XYZ file of C-alpha atoms in Angstrom:
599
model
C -7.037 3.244 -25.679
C -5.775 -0.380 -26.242
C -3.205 -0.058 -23.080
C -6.068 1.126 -20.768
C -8.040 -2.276 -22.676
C -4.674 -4.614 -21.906
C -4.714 -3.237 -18.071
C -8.250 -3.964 -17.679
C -7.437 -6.914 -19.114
C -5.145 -8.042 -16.645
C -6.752 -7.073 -14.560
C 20.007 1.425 9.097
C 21.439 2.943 10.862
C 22.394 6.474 9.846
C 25.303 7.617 12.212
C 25.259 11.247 10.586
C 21.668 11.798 11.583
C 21.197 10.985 15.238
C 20.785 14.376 16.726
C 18.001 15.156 14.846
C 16.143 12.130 15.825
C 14.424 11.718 19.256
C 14.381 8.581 21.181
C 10.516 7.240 21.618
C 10.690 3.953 23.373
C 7.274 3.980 24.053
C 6.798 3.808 20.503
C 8.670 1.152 20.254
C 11.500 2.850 18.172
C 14.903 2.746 20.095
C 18.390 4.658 18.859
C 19.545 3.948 15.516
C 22.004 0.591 15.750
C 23.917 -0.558 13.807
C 22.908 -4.430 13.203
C 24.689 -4.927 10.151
C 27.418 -2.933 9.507
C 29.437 -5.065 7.563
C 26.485 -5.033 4.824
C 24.578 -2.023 5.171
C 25.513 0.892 3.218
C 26.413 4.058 5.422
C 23.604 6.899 4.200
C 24.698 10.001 2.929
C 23.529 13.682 3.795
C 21.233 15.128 1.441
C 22.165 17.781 -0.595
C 20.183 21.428 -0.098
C 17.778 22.130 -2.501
C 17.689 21.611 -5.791
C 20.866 20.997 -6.216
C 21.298 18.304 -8.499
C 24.196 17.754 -10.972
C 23.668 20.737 -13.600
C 21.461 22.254 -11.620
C 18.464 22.387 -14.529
C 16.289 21.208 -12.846
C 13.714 23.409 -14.621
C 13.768 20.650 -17.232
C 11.638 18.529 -15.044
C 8.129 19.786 -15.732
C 5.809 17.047 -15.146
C 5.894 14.654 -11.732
C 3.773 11.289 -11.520
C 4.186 9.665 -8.534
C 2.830 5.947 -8.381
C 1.806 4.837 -5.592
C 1.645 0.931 -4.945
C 1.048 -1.328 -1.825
C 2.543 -3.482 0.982
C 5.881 -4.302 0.257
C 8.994 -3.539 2.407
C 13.056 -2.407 0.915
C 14.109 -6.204 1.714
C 11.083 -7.718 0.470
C 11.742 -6.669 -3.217
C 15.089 -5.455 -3.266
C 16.706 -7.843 -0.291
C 19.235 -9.222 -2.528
C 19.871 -6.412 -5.026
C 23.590 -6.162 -5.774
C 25.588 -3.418 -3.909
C 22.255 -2.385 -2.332
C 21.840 -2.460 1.892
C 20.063 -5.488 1.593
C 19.347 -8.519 3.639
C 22.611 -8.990 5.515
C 24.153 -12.503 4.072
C 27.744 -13.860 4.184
C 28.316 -16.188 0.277
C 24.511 -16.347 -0.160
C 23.153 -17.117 3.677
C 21.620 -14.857 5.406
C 23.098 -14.146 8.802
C 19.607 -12.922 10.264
C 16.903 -15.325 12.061
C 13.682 -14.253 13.030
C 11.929 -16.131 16.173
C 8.728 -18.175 15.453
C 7.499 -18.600 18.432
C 4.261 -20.653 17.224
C 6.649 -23.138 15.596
C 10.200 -22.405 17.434
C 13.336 -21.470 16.241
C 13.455 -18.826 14.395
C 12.856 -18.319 10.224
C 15.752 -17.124 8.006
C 14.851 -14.522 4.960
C 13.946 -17.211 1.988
C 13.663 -16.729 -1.800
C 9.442 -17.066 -2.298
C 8.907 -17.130 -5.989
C 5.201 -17.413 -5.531
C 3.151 -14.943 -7.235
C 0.356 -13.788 -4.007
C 1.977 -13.241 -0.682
C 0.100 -13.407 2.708
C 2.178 -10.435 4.606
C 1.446 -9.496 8.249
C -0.613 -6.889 10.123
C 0.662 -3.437 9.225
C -0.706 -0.920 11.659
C 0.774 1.305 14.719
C 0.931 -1.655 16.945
C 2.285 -3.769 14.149
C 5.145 -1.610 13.559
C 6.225 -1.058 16.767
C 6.571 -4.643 17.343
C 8.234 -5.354 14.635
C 10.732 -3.196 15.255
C 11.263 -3.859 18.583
C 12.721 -1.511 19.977
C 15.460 -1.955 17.224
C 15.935 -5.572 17.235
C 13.996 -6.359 13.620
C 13.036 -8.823 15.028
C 8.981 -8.684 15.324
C 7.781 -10.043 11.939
C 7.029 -13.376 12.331
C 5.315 -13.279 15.509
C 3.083 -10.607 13.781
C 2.270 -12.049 10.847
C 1.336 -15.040 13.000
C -0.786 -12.786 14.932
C -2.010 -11.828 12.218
C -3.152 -15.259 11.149
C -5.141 -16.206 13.900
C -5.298 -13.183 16.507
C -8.599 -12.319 15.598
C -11.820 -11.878 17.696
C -14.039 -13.689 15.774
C -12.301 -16.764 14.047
C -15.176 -16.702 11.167
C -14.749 -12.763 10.296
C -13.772 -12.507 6.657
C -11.523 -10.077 7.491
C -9.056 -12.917 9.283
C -6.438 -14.897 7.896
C -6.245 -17.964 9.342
C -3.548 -20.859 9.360
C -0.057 -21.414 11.287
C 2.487 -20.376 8.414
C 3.636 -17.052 7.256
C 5.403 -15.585 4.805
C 6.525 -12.174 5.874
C 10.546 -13.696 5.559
C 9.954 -14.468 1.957
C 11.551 -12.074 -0.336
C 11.284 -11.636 -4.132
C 13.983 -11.264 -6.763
C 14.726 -10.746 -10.579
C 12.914 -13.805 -11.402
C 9.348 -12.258 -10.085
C 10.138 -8.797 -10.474
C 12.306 -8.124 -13.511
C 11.199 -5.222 -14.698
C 11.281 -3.514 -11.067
C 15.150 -4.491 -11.443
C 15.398 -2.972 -14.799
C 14.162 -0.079 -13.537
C 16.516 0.034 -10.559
C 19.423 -0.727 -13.006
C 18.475 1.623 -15.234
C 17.926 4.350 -13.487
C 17.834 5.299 -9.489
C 16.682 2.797 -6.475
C 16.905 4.483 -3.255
C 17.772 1.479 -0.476
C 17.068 3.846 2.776
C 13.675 5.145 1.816
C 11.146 5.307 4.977
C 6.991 5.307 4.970
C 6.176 8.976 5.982
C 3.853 6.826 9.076
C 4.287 3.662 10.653
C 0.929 2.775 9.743
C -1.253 1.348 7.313
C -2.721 3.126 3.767
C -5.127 5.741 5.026
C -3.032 7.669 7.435
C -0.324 7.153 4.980
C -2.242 8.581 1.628
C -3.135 11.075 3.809
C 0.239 11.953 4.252
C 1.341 11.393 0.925
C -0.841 14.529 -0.507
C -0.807 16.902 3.210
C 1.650 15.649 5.212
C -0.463 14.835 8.266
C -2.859 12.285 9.162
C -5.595 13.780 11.866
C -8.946 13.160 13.557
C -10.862 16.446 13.808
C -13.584 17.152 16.481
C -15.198 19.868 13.959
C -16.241 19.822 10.308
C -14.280 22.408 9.307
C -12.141 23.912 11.747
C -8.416 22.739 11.385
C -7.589 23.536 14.660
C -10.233 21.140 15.295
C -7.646 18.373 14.908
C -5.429 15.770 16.875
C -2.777 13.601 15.640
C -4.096 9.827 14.520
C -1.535 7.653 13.357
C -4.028 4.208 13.402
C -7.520 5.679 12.862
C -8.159 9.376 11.125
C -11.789 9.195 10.264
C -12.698 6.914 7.399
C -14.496 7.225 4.342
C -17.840 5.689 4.214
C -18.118 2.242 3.589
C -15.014 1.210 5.677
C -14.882 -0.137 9.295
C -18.210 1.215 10.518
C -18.289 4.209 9.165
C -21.487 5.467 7.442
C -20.944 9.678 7.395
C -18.509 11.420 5.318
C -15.544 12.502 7.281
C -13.924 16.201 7.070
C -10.159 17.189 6.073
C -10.512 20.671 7.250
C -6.335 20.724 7.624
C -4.325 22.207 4.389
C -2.822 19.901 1.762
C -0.518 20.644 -1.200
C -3.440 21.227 -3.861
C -4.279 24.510 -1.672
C -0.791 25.553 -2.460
C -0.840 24.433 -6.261
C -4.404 25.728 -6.875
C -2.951 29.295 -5.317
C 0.118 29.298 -7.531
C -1.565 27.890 -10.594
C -0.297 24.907 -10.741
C -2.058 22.086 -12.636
C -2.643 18.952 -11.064
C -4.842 15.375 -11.394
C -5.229 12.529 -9.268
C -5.749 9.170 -11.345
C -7.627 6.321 -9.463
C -7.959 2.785 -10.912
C -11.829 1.910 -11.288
C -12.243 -1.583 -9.203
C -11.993 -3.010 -5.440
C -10.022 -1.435 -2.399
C -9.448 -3.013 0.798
C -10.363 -2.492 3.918
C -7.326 -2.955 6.376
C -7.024 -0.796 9.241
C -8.015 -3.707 11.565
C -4.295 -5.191 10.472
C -5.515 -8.348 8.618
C -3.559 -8.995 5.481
C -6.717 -10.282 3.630
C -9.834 -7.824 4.000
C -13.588 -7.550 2.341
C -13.026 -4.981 -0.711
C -14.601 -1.820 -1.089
C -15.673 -0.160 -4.785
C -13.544 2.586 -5.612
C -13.331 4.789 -8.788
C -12.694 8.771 -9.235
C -15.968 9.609 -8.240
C -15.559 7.567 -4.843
C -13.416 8.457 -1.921
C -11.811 5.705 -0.560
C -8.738 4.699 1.833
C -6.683 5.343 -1.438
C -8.595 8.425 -2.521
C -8.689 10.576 0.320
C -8.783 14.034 -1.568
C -12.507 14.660 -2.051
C -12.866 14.524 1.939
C -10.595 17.915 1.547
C -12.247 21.211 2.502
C -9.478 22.648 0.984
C -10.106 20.170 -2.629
C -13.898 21.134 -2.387
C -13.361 25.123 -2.055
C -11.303 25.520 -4.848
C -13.756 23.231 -7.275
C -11.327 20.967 -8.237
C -13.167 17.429 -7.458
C -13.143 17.068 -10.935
C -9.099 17.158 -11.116
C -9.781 13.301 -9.188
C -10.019 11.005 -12.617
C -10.257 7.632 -14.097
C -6.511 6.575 -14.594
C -7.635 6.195 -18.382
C -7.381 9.963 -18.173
C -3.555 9.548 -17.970
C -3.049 7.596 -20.678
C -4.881 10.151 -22.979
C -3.345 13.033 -21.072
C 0.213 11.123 -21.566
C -0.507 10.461 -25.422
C -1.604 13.514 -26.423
C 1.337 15.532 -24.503
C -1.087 17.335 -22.000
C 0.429 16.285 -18.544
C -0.210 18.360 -15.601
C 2.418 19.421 -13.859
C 1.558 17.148 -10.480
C 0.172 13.485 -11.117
C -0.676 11.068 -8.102
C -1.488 7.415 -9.120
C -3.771 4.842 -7.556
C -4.321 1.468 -8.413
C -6.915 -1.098 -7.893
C -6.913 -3.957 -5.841
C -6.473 -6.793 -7.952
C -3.234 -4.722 -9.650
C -2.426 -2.572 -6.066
C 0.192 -5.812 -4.765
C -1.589 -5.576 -1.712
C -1.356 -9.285 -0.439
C -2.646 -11.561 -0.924
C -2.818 -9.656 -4.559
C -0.694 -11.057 -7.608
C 2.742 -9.019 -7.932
C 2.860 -9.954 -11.633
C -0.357 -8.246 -12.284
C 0.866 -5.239 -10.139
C 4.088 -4.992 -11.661
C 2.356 -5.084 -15.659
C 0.139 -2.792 -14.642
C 2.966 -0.285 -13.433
C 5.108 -1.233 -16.621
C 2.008 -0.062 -18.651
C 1.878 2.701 -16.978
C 5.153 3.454 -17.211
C 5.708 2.819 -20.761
C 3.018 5.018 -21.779
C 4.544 8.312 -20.554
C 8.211 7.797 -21.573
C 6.273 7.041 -25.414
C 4.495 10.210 -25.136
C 5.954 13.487 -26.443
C 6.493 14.913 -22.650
C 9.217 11.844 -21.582
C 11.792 14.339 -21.825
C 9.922 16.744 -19.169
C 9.024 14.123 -16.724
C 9.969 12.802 -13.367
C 8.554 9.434 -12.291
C 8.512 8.337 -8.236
C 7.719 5.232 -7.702
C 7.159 3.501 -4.244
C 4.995 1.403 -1.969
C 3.097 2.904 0.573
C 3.927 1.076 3.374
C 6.097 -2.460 4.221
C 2.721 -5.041 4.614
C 4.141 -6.642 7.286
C 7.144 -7.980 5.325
C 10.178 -7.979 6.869
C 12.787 -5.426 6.742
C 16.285 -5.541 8.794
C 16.818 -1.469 9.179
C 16.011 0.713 12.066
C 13.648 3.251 10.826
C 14.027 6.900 11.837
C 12.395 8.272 14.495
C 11.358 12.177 14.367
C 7.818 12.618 15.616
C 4.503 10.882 17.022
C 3.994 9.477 13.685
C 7.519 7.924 12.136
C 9.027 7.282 10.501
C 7.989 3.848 9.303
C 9.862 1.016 7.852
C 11.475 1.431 5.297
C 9.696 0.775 1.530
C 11.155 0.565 -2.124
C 11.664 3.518 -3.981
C 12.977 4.853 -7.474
C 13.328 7.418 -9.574
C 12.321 7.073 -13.361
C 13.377 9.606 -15.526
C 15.425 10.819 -18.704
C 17.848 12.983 -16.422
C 17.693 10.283 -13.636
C 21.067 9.158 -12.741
C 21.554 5.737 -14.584
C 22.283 2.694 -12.421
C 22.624 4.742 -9.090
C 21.574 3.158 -5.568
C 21.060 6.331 -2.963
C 21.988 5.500 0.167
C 20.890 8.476 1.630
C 18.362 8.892 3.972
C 14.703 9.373 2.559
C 10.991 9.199 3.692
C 8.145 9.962 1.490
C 7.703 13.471 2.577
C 10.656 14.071 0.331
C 8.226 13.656 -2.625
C 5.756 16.625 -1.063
C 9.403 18.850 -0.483
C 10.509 18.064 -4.307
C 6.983 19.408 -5.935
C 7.077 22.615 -3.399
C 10.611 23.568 -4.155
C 10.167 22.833 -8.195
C 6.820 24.504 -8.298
C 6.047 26.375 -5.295
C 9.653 28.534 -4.709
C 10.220 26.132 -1.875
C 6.741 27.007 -0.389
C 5.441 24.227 2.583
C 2.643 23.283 3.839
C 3.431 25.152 7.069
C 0.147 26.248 9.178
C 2.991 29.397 10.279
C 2.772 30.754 6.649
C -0.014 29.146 4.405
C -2.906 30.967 6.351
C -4.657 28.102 7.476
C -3.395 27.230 10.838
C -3.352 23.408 12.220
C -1.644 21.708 15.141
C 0.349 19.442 12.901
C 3.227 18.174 15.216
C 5.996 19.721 12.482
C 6.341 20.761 9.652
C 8.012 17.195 7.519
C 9.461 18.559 4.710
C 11.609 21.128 6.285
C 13.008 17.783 8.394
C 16.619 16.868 7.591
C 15.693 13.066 7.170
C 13.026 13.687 4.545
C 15.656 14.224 2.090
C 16.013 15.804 -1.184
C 15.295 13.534 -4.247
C 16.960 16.248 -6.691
C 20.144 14.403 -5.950
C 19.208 11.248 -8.006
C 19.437 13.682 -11.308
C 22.286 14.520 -13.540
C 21.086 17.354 -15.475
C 24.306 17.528 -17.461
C 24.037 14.221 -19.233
C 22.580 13.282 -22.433
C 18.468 12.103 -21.463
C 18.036 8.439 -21.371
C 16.123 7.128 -24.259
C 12.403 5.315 -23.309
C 12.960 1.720 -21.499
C 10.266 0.468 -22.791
C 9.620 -3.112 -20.959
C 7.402 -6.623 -21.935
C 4.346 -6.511 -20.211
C 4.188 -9.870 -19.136
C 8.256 -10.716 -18.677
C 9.016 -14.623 -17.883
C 9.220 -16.695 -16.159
C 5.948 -15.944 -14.236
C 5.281 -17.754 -11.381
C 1.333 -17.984 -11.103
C -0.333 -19.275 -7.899
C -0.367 -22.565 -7.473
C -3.373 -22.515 -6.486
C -7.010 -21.010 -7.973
C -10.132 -21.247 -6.825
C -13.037 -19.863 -9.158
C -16.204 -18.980 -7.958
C -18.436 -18.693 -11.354
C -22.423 -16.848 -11.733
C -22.471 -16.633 -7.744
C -25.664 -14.896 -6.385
C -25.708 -11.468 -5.188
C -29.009 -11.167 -3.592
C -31.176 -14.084 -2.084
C -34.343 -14.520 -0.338
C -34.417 -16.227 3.331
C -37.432 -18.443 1.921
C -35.166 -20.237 0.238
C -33.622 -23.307 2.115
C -29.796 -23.188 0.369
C -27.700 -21.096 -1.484
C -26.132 -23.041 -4.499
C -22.384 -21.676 -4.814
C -20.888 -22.637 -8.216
C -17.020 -23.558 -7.198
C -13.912 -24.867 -8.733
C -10.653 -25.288 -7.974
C -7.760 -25.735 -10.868
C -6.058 -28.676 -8.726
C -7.098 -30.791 -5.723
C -7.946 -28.990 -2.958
C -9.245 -28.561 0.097
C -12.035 -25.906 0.715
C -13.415 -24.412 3.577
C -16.650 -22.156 3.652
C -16.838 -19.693 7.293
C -20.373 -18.255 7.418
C -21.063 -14.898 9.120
C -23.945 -12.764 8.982
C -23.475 -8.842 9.335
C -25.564 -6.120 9.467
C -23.939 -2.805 10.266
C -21.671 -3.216 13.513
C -23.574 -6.464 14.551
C -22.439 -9.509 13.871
C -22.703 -13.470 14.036
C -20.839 -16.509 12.846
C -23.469 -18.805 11.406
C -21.703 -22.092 10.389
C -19.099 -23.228 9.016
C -18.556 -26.336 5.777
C -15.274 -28.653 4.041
C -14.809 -30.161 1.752
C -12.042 -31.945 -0.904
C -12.617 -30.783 -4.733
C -10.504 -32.915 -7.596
C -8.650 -30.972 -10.240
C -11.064 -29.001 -12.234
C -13.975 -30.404 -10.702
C -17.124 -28.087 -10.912
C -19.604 -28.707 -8.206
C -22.506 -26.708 -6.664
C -21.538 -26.250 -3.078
C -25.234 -26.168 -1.173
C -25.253 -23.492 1.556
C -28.036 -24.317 3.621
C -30.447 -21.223 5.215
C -30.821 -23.255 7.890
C -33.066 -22.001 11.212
C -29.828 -20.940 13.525
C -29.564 -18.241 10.473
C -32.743 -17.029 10.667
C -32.767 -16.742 13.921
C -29.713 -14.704 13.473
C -31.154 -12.221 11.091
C -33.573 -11.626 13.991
C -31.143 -11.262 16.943
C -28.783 -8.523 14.380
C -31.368 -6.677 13.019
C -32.639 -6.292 16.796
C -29.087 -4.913 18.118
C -28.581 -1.353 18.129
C -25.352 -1.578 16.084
C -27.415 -2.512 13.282
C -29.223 0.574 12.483
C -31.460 -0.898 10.455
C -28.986 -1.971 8.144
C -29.962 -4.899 6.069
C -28.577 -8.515 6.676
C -26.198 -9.748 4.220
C -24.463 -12.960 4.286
C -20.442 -12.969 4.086
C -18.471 -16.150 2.850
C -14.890 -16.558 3.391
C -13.964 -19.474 0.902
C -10.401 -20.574 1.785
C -8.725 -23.221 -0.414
C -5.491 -25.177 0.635
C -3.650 -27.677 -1.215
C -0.726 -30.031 -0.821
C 1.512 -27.221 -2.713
C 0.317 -24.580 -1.754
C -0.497 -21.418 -1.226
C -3.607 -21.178 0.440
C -6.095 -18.561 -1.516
C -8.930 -16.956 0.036
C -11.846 -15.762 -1.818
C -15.017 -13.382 0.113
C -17.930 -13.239 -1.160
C -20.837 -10.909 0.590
C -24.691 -12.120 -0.539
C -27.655 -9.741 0.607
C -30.348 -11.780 2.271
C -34.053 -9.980 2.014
């Protein structure tokens, strides 16, 4: 158990491919141009199926896919060598975003801090930041983003003039992701299944649809919802379960015997689909479904009893130790190690290595395929036209790799990719090339297609060589320097979770680790209604402790009487939500929520 303890501790254009992709300009997608030909690598057709080098691919008997957040292909791997990165002529880049807030335009930038803000990362959000094409959307977005929001005092706003959706990392934040892409395989034209945020793209990720359905139960119930597919309880304004009546793979792998787990990472989710970078968290663990644990919504996951095959992720170390892998594992992380901005990408990436370094030491390394990618781009910016094939995507394009002992070492695949590709590689190595196709799986929906069968989705048994020798374990530090830590903390220490309205203040214990600034945005919610109720600054030396007095002054009372009166309250009771935001000289700003029931 002590790596599940250290965890917890830590708390492009593709020429070939045009006629099979349909203009949508009301989308936002146009044809597939060209920007940067003298640095983008031309893609490559995907081989058919299974057929890798050697062919074996029956040595592969275990898949994990991990599944992390928010980060786009130029983001992370930008400047990767030989990779179609960020175009750049002796170390410039030739690209320049406009800023139309601040003028000009921004340039891509090295960020080496370790919590990025990112942009708004929805269906509107990605079709303005492609643009029809031009790439050129981001920073207006993430401005947007910033301070676009309808009520200035909502926690779920990030507020502020700067952005840093240009920023990319390199080998100096992310080593061990560049290990891992030396190593073995990085694929540089890799596309989100969705041009949307997480739910509609987990959804995707385990049925290959994301749908709103009119009637618990009946498939053909349901309609195509790229932005909004019903949410699980607790996030937006939702307070009944939803229903997945439509098929997804673990009907398929149930029917064929195929073993498979879903590992979720006890802790905090967020709650994004309103396109704010920073949003109020949401508890999460195997037990609840979330935004990044759709599966217990399934009809499907609930008819076959198999809720308990949703687990704590300490169920995959022990499963990985003791050699007793199933055959399909899908990963979720926490919040705080997810790299969801504004989360730390230090703790994300040690949490991955962990994870990562526990199955190649277990006895089933040799058996074992590892995907690894981020769900969708965060709002970062990316410089290559994404596919377009259907009413849903592609979106931009997203890191991926392939970690494995018969993974082809060192290879960048320029081939085209989106995440379906991960749904076609565990139906054609398990299934006999079975799909989740409403024509043949005897559970008809009106999904729009059918993605795996789609050209563009790609075949990932290309990044194996079955005929050479299996790499021995990389097994990688945990905490790899330099790290680059914020800059800036801000510690909120014993802070109450429930307080009565007899009281006159709220004393909030608050630090900061250098001089700051700190503002405190009151708002009172209860259900749907809601009301800013004040607002407070002010300047904190380094490492000074101070009680910040809230006062329960009579404008909040009479607040908790005008929201418990609306009709969008439904009776829910008041609680009080702070959003803490601390700003310094150097930088970055962190933002901290805290919610405080009121009785």
């Amino acid at each position: 158990m002590r790596p599940i303890t250290r965890i917890l501790a830590l708390a492009a254009p593709v020429a070939a491919l045009t006629s099979a992709i349909v203009a949508a300009p009301a989308l936002g997608w146009g044809p597939l141009i060209d920007w940067h030909s003298a640095r983008t690598a031309e893609p490559t057709a995907a081989p058919t199926a299974l057929s890798a080098q050697g062919s074996d691919v029956s040595k592969i008997q275990h898949v994990v896919l991990i599944e992390q957040e928010n980060r786009s292909f130029d983001h992370y791997f930008g400047t990767y060598p030989d990779a179609a990165g960020i175009p750049m002529r002796d170390g410039v880049p030739l690209v320049c975003v406009p800023d139309p807030d601040n003028g000009g335009c921004q340039q891509p930038f090295h960020n080496p801090t370790d919590d990025n803000g990112g942009g708004p990362h929805g269906v509107a959000a990605a079709r303005r930041d492609i643009h029809g094409g031009r790439m050129d959307g981001f920073v207006a977005q993430g401005e947007n983003g910033a301070r676009g929001c309808t009520e200035p005092n909502d926690p779920a706003c990030t507020e502020g003039s700067q952005t840093d959706v240009m920023g990319y990392h390199d080998s100096r934040e992310i080593p061990n992701y560049w290990a891992y892409a030396k190593n073995f395989v990085l694929q540089d034209h890799m596309f989100e299944s969705i041009a949307s945020w997480s739910l509609p793209q987990r959804l995707f990720t385990v049925s290959g649809w994301s749908a709103l359905c009119a009637t618990p139960g009946d498939p053909m119930s349901c309609t195509n919802a790229a932005q909004s597919p019903a949410n699980p309880v607790g996030f937006g304004h939702n307070t009944s379960p939803p229903d997945y009546p439509w098929t997804d793979i673990t009907w398929l792998l149930h029917g064929a015997g195929v073993s498979w787990a879903y590992y979720v990472f006890a802790g905090d989710e967020p709650d994004c689909e309103n396109d704010a970078a920073v949003c109020p968290p949401a508890t999460q663990n195997a037990q609840t479904p979330g935004i990044w644990n759709p599966l217990p919504y399934f009809d499907t996951v609930r008819q076959d009893g198999e809720l308990s095959n949703i687990q704590s992720v300490q169920n995959l170390y022990m499963a990985a130790r003791s050699g007793h892998l199933p055959a399909v594992s899908w990963v979720a992380p926490n919040n705080r190690v997810s790299e969801h901005p504004p989360q730390s990408v230090h703790e994300g990436q040690t949490y991955v290595t962990d994870l990562i370094n526990t199955l190649m030491q277990g006895p089933e390394w040799k058996s074992t395929a590892v995907f690894l990618n981020w769900d969708d781009w965060g709002g970062f910016y990316d410089h290559v036209v994404p596919p377009h094939v259907d009413p849903n995507g592609y979106g931009l394009r997203v890191p991926g790799m392939v970690i494995s002992p018969w993974a082809r070492k060192g290879f960048i695949d320029h081939g085209v990719y989106s995440q379906d590709a991960y749904l076609k590689f565990i139906e054609d190595l398990f299934l006999g090339g079975q799909r989740i196709d409403p024509s043949t799986d005897n559970r008809p929906d009106p999904r729009p297609d059918v993605r795996e069968d789609l050209p563009t989705a790609g075949d990932l048994v290309k990044d194996f060589d079955f005929r050479q020798d299996p790499q021995p374990p990389l097994i990688l530090p945990l905490n790899p320097g330099p790290v680059n830590p914020p800059k800036l903390k801000v510690f909120l220490r014993g802070t109450p979770k429930r307080v009565s309205l007899n009281k006159k203040q709220i004393r909030l214990p608050l630090t900061c680790n250098m001089g700051c600034q700190v503002t405190i945005s009151e708002q009172l919610k209860a259900g749907r209604a809601a009301a800013p109720v004040g607002r407070l600054k002010l300047a904190l030396t380094p490492r000074q402790r101070t009680r910040v007095a809230i006062p329960l002054t009579s404008r909040l009372r009479q607040a908790v009487t005008q929201v418990r009166k609306a009709k969008s309250s439904a009776g829910a009771p008041p609680k009080l939500v702070l959003l803490i935001q601390g700003d310094s000289r150097t930088g970055p700003r962190r933002l901290r929520h805290l919610t405080i029931a009121l009785r």
